[in-house]
mmCIF file of C-alpha atoms in Angstrom:
data_model
loop_
_atom_site.group_PDB
_atom_site.id
_atom_site.type_symbol
_atom_site.label_atom_id
_atom_site.label_comp_id
_atom_site.label_asym_id
_atom_site.label_seq_id
_atom_site.Cartn_x
_atom_site.Cartn_y
_atom_site.Cartn_z
ATOM 1 C CA MET X 119 64.178 -4.448 -25.338
ATOM 2 C CA LYS X 120 60.123 -5.758 -26.184
ATOM 3 C CA LYS X 121 60.064 -8.693 -23.855
ATOM 4 C CA THR X 122 61.593 -6.231 -20.924
ATOM 5 C CA LEU X 123 58.906 -3.493 -22.118
ATOM 6 C CA LEU X 124 55.782 -6.310 -22.209
ATOM 7 C CA SER X 125 57.052 -7.393 -18.632
ATOM 8 C CA LEU X 126 57.187 -4.222 -17.052
ATOM 9 C CA MET X 127 53.766 -3.411 -18.508
ATOM 10 C CA LEU X 128 52.086 -7.080 -17.350
ATOM 11 C CA GLY X 129 53.724 -6.237 -13.622
ATOM 12 C CA LEU X 130 52.486 -2.605 -14.027
ATOM 13 C CA GLY X 131 48.540 -3.654 -14.706
ATOM 14 C CA MET X 132 48.518 -6.211 -12.534
ATOM 15 C CA ALA X 133 50.336 -4.153 -9.048
ATOM 16 C CA THR X 134 47.346 -1.283 -9.748
ATOM 17 C CA PRO X 135 44.730 -2.814 -8.557
ATOM 18 C CA VAL X 136 46.235 -4.373 -5.295
ATOM 19 C CA LEU X 137 47.562 -0.576 -4.851
ATOM 20 C CA ALA X 138 43.901 0.648 -5.390
ATOM 21 C CA ASP X 139 42.384 -2.130 -3.044
ATOM 22 C CA SER X 140 45.152 -0.795 -0.379
ATOM 23 C CA LEU X 141 45.150 2.958 -0.990
ATOM 24 C CA LEU X 142 40.783 2.210 -0.122
ATOM 25 C CA ASP X 143 41.252 0.299 3.034
ATOM 26 C CA VAL X 144 43.789 2.834 4.175
ATOM 27 C CA TYR X 145 41.708 6.099 3.203
ATOM 28 C CA GLN X 146 38.447 4.067 4.713
ATOM 29 C CA GLN X 147 40.086 2.838 7.797
ATOM 30 C CA ALA X 148 41.747 6.661 8.356
ATOM 31 C CA MET X 149 37.968 8.233 7.456
ATOM 32 C CA ALA X 150 36.762 5.866 10.228
ATOM 33 C CA ASN X 151 39.432 6.671 13.099
ATOM 34 C CA ASP X 152 39.591 10.216 12.688
ATOM 35 C CA PRO X 153 38.086 12.663 15.252
ATOM 36 C CA VAL X 154 37.181 15.244 13.541
ATOM 37 C CA VAL X 155 35.467 13.692 10.840
ATOM 38 C CA ASN X 156 33.593 11.823 13.841
ATOM 39 C CA ARG X 157 33.120 14.735 15.640
ATOM 40 C CA ALA X 158 31.450 16.394 12.229
ATOM 41 C CA LYS X 159 29.487 13.424 11.930
ATOM 42 C CA ALA X 160 27.891 13.581 15.597
ATOM 43 C CA GLN X 161 27.211 17.311 15.268
ATOM 44 C CA ARG X 162 25.391 16.843 12.004
ATOM 45 C CA ASP X 163 22.945 13.969 13.144
ATOM 46 C CA ALA X 164 22.717 15.635 16.267
#
């Protein structure tokens, strides 16, 4: 039981940073390619 819990905790601890990087990349790509956001930035900078 303890080995299973330890394995689970280690697996989750190692997977979380990978997931965070992927989510950050997806968010940044979505913001860069969103036409509404790009239009708002263009109007703000005009």
